[in-house]
PDB file of C-alpha atoms in Angstrom:
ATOM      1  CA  UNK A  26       0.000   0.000   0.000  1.00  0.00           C
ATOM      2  CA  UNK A  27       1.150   3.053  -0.975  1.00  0.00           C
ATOM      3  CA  UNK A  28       1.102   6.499   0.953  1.00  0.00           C
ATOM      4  CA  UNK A  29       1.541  10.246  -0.568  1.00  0.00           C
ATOM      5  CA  UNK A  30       2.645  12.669   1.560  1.00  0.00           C
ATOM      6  CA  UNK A  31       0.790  16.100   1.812  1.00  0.00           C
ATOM      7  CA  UNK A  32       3.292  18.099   4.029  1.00  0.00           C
ATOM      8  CA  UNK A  33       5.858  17.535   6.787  1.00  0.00           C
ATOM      9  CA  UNK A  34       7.077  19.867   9.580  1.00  0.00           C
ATOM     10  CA  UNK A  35       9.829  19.720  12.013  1.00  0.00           C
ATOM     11  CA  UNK A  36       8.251  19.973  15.534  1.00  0.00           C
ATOM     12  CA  UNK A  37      10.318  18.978  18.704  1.00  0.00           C
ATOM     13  CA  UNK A  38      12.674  17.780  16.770  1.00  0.00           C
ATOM     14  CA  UNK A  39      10.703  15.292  15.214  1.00  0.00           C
ATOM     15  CA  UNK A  40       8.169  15.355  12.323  1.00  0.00           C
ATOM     16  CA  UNK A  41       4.551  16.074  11.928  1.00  0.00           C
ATOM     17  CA  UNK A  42       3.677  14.399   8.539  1.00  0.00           C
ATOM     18  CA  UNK A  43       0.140  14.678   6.616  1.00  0.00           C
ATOM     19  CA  UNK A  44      -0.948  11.741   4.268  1.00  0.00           C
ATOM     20  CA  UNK A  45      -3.432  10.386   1.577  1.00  0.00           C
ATOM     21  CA  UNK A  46      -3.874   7.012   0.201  1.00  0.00           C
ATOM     22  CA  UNK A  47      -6.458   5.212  -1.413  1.00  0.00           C
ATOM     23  CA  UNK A  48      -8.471   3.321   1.109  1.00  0.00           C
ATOM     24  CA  UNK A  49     -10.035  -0.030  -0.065  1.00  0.00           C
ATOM     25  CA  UNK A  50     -12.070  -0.377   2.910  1.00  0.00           C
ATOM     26  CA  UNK A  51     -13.949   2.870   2.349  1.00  0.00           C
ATOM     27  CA  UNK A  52     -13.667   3.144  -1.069  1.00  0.00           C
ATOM     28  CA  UNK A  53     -12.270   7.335  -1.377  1.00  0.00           C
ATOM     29  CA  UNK A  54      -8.969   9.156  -0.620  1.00  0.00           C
ATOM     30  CA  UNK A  55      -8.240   8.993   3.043  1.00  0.00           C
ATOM     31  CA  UNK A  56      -5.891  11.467   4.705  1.00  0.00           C
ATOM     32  CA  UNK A  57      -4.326  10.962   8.197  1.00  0.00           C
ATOM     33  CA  UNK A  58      -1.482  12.202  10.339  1.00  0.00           C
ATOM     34  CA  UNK A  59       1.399  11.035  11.558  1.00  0.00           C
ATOM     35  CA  UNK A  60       4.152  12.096  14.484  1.00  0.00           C
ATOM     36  CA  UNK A  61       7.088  10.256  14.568  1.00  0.00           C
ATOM     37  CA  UNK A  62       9.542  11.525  17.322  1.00  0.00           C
ATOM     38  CA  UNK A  63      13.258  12.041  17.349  1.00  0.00           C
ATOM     39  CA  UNK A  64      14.444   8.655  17.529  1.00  0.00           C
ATOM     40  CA  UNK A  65      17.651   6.317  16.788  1.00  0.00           C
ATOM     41  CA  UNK A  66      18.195   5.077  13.113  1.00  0.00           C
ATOM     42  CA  UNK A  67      16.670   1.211  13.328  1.00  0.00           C
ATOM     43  CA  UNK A  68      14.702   1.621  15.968  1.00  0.00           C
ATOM     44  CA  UNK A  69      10.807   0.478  16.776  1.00  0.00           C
ATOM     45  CA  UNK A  70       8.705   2.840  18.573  1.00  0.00           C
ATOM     46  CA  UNK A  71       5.480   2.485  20.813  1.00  0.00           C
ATOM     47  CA  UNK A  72       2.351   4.035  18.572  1.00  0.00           C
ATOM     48  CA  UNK A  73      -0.975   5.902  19.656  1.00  0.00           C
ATOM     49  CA  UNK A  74      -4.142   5.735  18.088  1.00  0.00           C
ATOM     50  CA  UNK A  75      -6.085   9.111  18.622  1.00  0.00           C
ATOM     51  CA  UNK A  76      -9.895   8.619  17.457  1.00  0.00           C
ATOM     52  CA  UNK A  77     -11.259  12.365  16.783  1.00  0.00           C
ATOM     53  CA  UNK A  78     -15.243  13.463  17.423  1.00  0.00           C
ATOM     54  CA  UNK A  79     -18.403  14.535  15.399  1.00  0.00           C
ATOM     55  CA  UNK A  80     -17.065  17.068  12.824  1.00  0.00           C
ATOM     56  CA  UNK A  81     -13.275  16.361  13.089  1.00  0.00           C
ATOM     57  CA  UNK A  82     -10.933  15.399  10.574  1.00  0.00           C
ATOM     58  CA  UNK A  83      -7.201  14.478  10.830  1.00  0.00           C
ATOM     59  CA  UNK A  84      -6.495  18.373  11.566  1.00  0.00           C
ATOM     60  CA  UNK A  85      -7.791  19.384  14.991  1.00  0.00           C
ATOM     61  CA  UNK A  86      -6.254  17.387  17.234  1.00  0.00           C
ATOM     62  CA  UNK A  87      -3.352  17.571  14.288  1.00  0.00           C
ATOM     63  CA  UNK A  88      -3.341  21.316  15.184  1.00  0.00           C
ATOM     64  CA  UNK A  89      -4.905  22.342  18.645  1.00  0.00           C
ATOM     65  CA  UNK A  90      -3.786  19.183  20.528  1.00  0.00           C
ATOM     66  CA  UNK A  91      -0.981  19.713  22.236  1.00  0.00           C
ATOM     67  CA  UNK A  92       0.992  16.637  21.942  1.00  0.00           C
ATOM     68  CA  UNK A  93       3.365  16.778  20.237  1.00  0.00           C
ATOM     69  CA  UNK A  94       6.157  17.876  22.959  1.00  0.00           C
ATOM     70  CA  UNK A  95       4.844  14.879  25.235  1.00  0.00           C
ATOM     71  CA  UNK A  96       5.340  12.203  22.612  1.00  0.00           C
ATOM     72  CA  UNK A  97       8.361  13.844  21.872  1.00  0.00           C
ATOM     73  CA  UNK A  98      10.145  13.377  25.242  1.00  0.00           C
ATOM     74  CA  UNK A  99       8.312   9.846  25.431  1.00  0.00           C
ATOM     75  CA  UNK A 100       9.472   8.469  22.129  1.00  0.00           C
ATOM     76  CA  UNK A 101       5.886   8.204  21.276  1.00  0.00           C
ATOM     77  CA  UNK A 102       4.603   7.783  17.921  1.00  0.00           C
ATOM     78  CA  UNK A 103       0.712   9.157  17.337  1.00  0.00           C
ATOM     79  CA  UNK A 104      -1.417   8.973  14.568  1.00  0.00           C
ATOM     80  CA  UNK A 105      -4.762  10.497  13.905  1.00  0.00           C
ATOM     81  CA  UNK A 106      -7.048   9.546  11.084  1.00  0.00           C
ATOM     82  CA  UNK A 107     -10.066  11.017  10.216  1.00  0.00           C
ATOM     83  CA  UNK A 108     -13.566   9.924  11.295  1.00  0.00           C
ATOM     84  CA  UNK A 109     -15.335   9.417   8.128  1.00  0.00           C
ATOM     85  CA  UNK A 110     -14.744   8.728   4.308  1.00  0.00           C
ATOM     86  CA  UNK A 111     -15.058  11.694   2.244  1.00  0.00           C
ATOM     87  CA  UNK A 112     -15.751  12.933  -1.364  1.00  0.00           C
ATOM     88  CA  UNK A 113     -18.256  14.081  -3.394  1.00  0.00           C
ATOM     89  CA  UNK A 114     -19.853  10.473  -4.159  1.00  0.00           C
ATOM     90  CA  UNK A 115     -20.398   9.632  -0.905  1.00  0.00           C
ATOM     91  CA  UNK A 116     -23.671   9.992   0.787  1.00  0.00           C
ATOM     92  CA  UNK A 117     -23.976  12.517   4.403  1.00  0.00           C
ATOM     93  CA  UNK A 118     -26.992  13.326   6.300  1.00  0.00           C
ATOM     94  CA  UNK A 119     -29.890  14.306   4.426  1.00  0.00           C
ATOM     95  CA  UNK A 120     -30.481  17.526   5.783  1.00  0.00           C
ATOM     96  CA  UNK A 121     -26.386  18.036   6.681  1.00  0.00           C
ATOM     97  CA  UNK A 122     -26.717  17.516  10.259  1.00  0.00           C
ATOM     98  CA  UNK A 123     -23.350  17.544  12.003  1.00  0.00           C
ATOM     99  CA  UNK A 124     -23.969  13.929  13.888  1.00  0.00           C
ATOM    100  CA  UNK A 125     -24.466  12.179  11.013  1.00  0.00           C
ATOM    101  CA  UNK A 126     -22.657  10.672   8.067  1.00  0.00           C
ATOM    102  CA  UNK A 127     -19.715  13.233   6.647  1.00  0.00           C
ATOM    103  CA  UNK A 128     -17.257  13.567   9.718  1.00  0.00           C
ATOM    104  CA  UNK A 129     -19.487  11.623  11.905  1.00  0.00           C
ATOM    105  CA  UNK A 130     -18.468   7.582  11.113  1.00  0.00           C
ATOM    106  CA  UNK A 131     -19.285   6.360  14.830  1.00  0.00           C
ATOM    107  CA  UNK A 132     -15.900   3.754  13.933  1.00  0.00           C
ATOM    108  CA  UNK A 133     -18.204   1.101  12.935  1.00  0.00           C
ATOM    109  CA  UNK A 134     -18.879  -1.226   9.178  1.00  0.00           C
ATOM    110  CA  UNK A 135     -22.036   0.389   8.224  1.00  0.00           C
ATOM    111  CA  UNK A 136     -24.603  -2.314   7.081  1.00  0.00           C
ATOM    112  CA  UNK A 137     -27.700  -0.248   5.774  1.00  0.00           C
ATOM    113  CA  UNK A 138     -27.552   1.448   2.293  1.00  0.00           C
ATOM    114  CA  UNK A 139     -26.536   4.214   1.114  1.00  0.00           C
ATOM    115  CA  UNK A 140     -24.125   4.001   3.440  1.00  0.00           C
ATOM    116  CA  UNK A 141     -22.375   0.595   3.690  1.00  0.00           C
ATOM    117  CA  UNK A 142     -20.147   0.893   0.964  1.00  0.00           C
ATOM    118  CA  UNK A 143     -18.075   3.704   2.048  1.00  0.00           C
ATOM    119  CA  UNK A 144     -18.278   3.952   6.339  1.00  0.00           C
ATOM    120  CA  UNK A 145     -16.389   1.168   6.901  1.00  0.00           C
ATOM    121  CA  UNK A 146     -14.331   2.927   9.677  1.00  0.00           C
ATOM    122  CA  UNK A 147     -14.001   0.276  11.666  1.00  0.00           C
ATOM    123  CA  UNK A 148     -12.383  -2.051   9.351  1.00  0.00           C
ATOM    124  CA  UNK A 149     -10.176   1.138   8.692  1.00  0.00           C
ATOM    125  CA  UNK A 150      -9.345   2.195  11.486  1.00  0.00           C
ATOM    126  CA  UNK A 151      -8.501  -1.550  13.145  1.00  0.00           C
ATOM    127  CA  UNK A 152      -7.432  -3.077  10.262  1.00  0.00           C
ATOM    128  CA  UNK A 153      -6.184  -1.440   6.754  1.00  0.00           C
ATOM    129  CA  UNK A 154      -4.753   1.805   8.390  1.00  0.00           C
ATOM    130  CA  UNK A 155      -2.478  -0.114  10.809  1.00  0.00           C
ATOM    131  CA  UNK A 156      -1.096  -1.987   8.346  1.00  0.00           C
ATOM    132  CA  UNK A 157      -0.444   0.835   6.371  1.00  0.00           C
ATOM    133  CA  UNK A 158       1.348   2.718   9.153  1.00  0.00           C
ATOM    134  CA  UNK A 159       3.202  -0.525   9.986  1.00  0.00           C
ATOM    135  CA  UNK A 160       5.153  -0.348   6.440  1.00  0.00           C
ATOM    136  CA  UNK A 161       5.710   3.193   6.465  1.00  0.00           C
ATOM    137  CA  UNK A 162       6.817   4.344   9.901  1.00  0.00           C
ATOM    138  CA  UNK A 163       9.068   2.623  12.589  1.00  0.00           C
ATOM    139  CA  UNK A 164       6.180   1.465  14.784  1.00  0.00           C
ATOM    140  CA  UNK A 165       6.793  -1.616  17.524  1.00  0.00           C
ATOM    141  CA  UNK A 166       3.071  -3.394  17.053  1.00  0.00           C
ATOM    142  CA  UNK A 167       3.674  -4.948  19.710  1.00  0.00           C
ATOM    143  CA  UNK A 168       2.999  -1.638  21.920  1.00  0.00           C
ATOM    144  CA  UNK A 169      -0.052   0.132  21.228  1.00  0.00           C
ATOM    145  CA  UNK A 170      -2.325   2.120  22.725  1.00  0.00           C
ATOM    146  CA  UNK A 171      -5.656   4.098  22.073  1.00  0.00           C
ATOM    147  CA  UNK A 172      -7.070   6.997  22.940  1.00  0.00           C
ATOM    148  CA  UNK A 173      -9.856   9.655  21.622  1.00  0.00           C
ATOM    149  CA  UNK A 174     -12.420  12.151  22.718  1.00  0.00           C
ATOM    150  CA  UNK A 175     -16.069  12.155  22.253  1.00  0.00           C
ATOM    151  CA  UNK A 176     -17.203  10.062  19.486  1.00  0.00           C
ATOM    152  CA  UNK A 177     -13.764   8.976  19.159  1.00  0.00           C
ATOM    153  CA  UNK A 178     -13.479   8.608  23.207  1.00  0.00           C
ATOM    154  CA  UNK A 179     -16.395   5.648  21.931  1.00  0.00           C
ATOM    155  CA  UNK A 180     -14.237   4.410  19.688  1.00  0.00           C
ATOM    156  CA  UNK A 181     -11.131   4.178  21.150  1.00  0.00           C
ATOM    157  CA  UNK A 182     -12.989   2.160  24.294  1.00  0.00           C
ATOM    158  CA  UNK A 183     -14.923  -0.618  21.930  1.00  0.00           C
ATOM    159  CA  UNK A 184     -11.626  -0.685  20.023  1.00  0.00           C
ATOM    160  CA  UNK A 185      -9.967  -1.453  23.262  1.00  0.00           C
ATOM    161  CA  UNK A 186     -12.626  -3.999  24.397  1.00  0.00           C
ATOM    162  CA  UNK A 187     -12.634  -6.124  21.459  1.00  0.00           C
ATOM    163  CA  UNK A 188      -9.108  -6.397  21.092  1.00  0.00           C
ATOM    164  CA  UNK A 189      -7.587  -6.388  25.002  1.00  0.00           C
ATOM    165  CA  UNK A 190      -4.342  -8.041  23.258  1.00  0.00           C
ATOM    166  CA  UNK A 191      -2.922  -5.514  20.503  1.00  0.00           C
ATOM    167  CA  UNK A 192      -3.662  -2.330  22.933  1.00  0.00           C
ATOM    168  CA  UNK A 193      -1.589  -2.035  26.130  1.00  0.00           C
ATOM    169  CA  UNK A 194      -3.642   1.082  27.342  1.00  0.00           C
ATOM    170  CA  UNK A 195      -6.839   3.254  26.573  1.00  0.00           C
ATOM    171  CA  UNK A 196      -8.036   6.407  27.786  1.00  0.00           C
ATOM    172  CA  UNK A 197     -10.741   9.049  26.525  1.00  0.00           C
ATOM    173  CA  UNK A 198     -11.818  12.691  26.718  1.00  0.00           C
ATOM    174  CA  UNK A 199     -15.035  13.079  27.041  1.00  0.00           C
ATOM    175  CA  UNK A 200     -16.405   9.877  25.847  1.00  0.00           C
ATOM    176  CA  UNK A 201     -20.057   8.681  24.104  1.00  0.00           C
ATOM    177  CA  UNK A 202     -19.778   5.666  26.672  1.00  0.00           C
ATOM    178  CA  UNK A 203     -23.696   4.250  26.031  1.00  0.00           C
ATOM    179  CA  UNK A 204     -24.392   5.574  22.387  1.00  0.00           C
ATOM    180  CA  UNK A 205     -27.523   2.983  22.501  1.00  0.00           C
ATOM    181  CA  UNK A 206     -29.156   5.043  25.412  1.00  0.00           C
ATOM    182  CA  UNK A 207     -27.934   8.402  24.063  1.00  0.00           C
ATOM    183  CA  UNK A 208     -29.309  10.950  21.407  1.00  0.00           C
ATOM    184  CA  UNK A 209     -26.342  10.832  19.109  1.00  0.00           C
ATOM    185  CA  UNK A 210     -25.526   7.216  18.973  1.00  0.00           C
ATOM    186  CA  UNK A 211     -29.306   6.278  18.473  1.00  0.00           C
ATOM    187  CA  UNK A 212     -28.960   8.387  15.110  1.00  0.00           C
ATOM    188  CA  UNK A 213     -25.778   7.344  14.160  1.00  0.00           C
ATOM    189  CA  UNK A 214     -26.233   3.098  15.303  1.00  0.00           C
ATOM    190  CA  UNK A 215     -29.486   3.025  13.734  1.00  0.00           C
ATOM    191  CA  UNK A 216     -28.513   4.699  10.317  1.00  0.00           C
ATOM    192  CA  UNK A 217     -25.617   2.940   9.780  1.00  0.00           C
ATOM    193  CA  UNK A 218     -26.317  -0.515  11.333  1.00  0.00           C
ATOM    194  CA  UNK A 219     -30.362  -0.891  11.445  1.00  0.00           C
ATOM    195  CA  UNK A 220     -33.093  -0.332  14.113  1.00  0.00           C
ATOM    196  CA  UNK A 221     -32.430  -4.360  16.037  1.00  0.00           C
ATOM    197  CA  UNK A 222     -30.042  -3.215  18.970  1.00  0.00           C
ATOM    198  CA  UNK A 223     -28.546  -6.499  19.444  1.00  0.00           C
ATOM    199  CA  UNK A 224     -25.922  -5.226  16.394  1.00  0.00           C
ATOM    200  CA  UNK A 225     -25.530  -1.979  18.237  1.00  0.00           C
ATOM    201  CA  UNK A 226     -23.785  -3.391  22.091  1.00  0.00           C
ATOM    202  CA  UNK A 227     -20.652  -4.293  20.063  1.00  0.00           C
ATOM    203  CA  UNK A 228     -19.900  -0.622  19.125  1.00  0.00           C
ATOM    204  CA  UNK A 229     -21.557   0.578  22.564  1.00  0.00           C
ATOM    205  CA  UNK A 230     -18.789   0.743  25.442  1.00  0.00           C
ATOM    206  CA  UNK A 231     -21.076  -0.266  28.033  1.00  0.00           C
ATOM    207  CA  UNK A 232     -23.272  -3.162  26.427  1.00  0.00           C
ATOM    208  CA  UNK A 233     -19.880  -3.958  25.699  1.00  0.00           C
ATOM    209  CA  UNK A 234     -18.794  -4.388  29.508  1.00  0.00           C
ATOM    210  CA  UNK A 235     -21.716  -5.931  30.262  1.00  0.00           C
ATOM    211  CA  UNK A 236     -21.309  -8.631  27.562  1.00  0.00           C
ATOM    212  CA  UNK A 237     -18.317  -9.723  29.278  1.00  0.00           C
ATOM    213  CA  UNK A 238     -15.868  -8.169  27.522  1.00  0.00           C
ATOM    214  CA  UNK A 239     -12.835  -6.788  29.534  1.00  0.00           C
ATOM    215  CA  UNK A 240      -9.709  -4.692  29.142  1.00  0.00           C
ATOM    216  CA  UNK A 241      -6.858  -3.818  31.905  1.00  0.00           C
ATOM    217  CA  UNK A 242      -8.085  -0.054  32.895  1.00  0.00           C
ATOM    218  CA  UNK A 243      -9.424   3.021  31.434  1.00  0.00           C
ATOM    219  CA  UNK A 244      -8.206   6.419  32.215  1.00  0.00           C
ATOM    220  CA  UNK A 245     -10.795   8.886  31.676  1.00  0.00           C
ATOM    221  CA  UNK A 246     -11.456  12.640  31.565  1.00  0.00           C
ATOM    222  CA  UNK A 247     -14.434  15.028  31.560  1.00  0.00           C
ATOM    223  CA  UNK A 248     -15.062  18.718  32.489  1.00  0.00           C
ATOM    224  CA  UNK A 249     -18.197  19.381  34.232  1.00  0.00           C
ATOM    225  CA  UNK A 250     -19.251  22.475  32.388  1.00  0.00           C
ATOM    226  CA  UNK A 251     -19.205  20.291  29.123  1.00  0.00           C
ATOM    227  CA  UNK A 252     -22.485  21.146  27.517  1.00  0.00           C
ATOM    228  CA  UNK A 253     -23.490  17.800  26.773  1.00  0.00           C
ATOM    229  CA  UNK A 254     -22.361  15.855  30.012  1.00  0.00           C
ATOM    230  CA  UNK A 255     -25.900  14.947  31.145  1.00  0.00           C
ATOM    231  CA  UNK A 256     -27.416  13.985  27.754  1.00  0.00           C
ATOM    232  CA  UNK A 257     -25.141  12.368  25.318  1.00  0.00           C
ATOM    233  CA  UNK A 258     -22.131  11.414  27.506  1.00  0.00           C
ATOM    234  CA  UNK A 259     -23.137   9.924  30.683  1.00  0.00           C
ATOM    235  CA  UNK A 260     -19.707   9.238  32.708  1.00  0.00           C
ATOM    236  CA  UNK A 261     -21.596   7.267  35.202  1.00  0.00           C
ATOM    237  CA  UNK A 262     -23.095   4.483  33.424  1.00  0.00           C
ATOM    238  CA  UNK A 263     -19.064   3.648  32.560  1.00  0.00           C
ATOM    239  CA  UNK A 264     -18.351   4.086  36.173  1.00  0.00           C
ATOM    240  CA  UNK A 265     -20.703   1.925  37.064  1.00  0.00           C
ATOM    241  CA  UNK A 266     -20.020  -0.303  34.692  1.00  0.00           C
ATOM    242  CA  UNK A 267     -16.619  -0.829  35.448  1.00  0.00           C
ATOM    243  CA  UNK A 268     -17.294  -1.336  38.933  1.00  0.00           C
ATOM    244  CA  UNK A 269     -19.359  -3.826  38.385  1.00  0.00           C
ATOM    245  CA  UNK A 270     -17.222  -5.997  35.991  1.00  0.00           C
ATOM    246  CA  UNK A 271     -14.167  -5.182  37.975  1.00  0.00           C
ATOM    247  CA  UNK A 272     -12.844  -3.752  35.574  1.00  0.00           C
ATOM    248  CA  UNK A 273     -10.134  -0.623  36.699  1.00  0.00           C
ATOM    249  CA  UNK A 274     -11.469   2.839  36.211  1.00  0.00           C
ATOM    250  CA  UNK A 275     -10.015   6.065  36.960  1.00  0.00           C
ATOM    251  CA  UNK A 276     -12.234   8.457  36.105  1.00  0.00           C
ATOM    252  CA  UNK A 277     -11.720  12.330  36.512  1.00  0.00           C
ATOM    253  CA  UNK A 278     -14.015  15.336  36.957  1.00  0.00           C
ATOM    254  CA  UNK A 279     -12.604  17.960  35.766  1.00  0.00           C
ATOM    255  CA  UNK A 280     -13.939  21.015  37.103  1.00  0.00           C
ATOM    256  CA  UNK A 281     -15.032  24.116  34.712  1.00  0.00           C
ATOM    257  CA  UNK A 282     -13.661  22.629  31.504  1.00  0.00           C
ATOM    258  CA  UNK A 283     -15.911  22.343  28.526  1.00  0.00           C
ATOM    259  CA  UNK A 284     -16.175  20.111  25.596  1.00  0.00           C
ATOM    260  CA  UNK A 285     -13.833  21.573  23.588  1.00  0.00           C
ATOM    261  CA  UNK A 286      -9.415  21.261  22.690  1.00  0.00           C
ATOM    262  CA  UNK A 287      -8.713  23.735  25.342  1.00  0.00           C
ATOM    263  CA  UNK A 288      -9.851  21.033  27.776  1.00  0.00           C
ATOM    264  CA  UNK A 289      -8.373  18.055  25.729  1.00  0.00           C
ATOM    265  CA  UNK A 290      -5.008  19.820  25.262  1.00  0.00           C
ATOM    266  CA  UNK A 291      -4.736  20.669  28.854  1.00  0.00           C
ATOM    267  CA  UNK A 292      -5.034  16.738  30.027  1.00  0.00           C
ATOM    268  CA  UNK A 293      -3.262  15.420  26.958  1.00  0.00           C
ATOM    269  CA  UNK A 294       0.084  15.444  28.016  1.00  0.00           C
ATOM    270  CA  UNK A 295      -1.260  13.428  31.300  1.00  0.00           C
ATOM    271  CA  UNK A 296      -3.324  10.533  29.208  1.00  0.00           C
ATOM    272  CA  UNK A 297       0.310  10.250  27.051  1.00  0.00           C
ATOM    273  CA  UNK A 298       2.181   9.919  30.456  1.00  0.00           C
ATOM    274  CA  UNK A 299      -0.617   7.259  30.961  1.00  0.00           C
ATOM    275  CA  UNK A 300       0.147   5.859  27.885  1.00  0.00           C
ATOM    276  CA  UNK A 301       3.432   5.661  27.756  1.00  0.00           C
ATOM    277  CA  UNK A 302       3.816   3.927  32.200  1.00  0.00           C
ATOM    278  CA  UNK A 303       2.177   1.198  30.153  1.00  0.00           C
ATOM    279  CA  UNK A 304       3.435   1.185  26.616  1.00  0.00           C
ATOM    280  CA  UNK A 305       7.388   1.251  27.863  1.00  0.00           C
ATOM    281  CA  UNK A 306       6.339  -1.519  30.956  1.00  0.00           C
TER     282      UNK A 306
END
């Protein structure tokens, strides 16, 4: 698989890279980022995954996150992709809502029509994108780790949960924990996989833990003047969740932080500190 690159930039003395390739699990032009820090010619480096939300591409946490002098002094590689396929043949929301369809994949294989031939983000995101990275940049696969905020916070959990062996750690910002009992993930799960709710609780965090599924501990943020706290995000049905299943849970309140990168980049270079205890272990 080949990559073309779209720009590079020397940041903290490594480089911030943009690139496209043609994706065959979606179908269009897919353009992701890529951090690689200074390093030693030869050698393997531990990678994060960083799922973006509703509306985001590749760019904003690209741009407003913050990370970069973290994963620089951690020897931390970190790659963002975007959250939806793109183009002018592929079908959005009918009436261009923000939740839905363009910038708004919800990281799962779409199964209803029109949209099941192009959001297949999941199979991206898990499965041809890794790869991908793996043959162009000097990443260890055998330490990974996951993290994302909002939509992506709900990605980067599930992705956790169904594959406890290939991620060493997993944390979120803001998460969609429930999307099945939640305004946004009802739209999104039932649009792109069909009304029967059995297919929704394996792309639903906490259906998910209470299916059995387990991972080693979550590390998780929110700000308590997020606007949509009480009605799409719901912190305590993971909390409760966790405690239930055993399952290790640190879980932070944040206090007068919003929804938005001024809150993620403030925590981000704790969650890569996270990251990288467990990555380097």
């Amino acid at each position: 698989m080949t990559i073309q690159t779209v720009s590079t930039n020397k940041s903290y003395g490594g480089v911030q890279g943009v690139y496209r390739h043609a994706s065959q699990a979606t179908g269009t032009d897919m353009v992701f980022s890529v951090y690689v820090p200074p390093h030693a010619d030869g050698a393997k480096l531990p990678v994060v995954w960083y799922l973006s939300g509703l509306t985001c591409t590749h760019a904003n946490v690209t741009e407003k996150g913050e990370f970069r002098k973290a994963c620089a002094e951690l020897g931390l590689i970190f790659v963002a992709p975007d959250t939806s396929p793109r183009g002018p043949d592929v079908p959005g929301d009918a009436n261009n809502a923000y939740d839905f369809g363009l910038g708004a994949g919800f990281y799962v294989d779409a199964t209803q029509e029109p949209f099941a031939r192009n959001y297949r983000m999941w199979s991206y995101v898990t499965d041809e994108l890794p790869k991908l990275v793996a043959e162009n940049f000097p990443v260890d696969a055998k330490r990974q780790s996951v993290m994302g905020h909002s939509m992506g916070g709900h990605g980067a959990l599930t992705v956790a949960l169904r594959n406890p062996h290939r991620f060493r750690a997993a944390s979120a910002f803001a998460p969609i924990v429930a999307p099945s009992q939640v305004p946004w993930g009802i739209k999104a799960l039932t649009g792109y996989l069909g009304p029967n709710k059995d297919a929704w609780r394996n792309h639903d965090t906490v259906a998910l833990i209470e299916d059995g599924a387990k991972f080693s501990g979550f590390l998780v943020d929110y700000g308590d003047a997020d606007n949509f706290l009480k009605e799409q995000l719901k912190p305590e049905l993971l909390d409760a969740a966790c405690s239930k299943a055993n399952i290790p849970l640190t879980l932070r309140r944040q206090a007068g932080y919003d929804h938005s990168y001024y809150f993620i980049s403030t925590f981000m270079s704790d969650h890569l500190h996270w990251h990288a205890a467990r990555l380097t272990a």
